[in-house]
Coordinates of C-alpha atoms in Angstrom, one line a residue:
M1 CA 62.1 157.3 30.0
D2 CA 64.7 159.0 31.9
L3 CA 67.8 156.3 32.1
T4 CA 70.0 158.8 33.8
V5 CA 68.5 158.3 37.2
I6 CA 69.2 154.8 37.5
N7 CA 71.3 154.3 40.7
L8 CA 73.7 151.4 40.3
D9 CA 75.2 151.8 43.5
Q10 CA 73.4 148.5 44.8
P11 CA 74.8 144.9 45.5
R12 CA 73.5 143.8 42.3
P13 CA 74.8 143.5 38.8
A14 CA 74.3 146.5 36.7
Y15 CA 72.4 144.8 34.0
R16 CA 69.6 143.3 36.5
I17 CA 69.4 146.9 38.1
I18 CA 68.6 148.5 34.6
A19 CA 66.6 145.5 33.5
A20 CA 64.5 146.0 36.6
A21 CA 63.8 149.7 35.9
I22 CA 62.6 149.2 32.5
A23 CA 60.4 146.4 33.8
D24 CA 59.2 148.5 36.5
E25 CA 58.3 151.3 33.8
I26 CA 56.2 148.5 31.7
R27 CA 54.5 147.4 34.9
A28 CA 53.4 151.2 35.6
G29 CA 52.1 151.5 32.3
R30 CA 54.3 154.3 31.5
L31 CA 55.8 152.0 28.7
R32 CA 52.8 150.4 26.7
P33 CA 52.6 147.2 24.6
G34 CA 54.1 147.9 21.2
Q35 CA 56.1 151.0 22.4
R36 CA 59.3 151.1 21.5
I37 CA 62.3 150.9 24.3
P38 CA 65.7 152.3 24.1
S39 CA 68.5 150.8 22.1
A40 CA 71.7 149.2 23.8
R41 CA 73.7 152.0 22.6
T42 CA 71.5 154.2 24.0
I43 CA 71.1 152.5 27.4
A44 CA 74.9 152.5 27.4
N45 CA 75.4 155.9 27.1
D46 CA 72.8 157.1 29.1
V47 CA 73.3 154.9 32.1
G48 CA 77.2 155.0 31.6
V49 CA 77.6 151.2 31.3
S50 CA 79.3 149.1 28.6
L51 CA 77.6 147.9 25.5
R52 CA 77.9 144.6 26.7
T53 CA 76.0 145.2 29.9
A54 CA 73.2 147.3 27.9
D55 CA 73.0 144.1 25.5
A56 CA 72.5 141.9 28.8
V57 CA 69.5 144.2 29.8
L58 CA 67.9 143.9 26.4
R59 CA 68.4 140.1 26.5
T60 CA 67.0 139.9 30.2
L61 CA 63.5 141.8 29.3
R62 CA 63.3 139.7 26.1
D63 CA 64.0 136.6 28.0
D64 CA 61.6 137.5 30.7
G65 CA 58.9 138.0 27.9
L66 CA 58.6 141.7 28.6
T67 CA 59.8 142.8 25.3
V68 CA 60.3 141.6 21.7
S69 CA 63.3 142.3 19.2
V70 CA 62.6 143.3 15.3
H71 CA 65.6 143.0 13.3
G72 CA 66.4 146.3 12.0
L73 CA 63.6 148.1 13.8
G74 CA 64.8 148.1 17.7
T75 CA 63.3 146.5 20.7
F76 CA 59.4 146.8 21.8
V77 CA 57.3 146.3 24.8
A78 CA 55.6 143.0 24.0
E79 CA 52.1 142.7 23.4
D80 CA 51.4 140.5 26.3
A81 CA 53.6 142.3 28.7
D82 CA 51.3 143.2 31.2
A83 CA 50.5 139.4 32.1
Q84 CA 54.4 138.8 32.2
A85 CA 55.1 141.7 34.1
E86 CA 52.8 140.4 37.4

């Protein structure tokens, strides 16, 4: 997943733009259930946002039921993400 192409020049909060882009990748099947998604640090570095913003991205995806976090291992696309993404 190439996070560097995300356009933050929109009238929405950056965390929502980034979360929507990742959710779109899940909906399109480019990120599959069980697949690890980028860490908050990777998102922050690749997109050029603060770590706090990147944490909000991961929290949003988790709250929307698209991802699950496993302490010490990372964040993964939820097994039932296909149903949540629609």
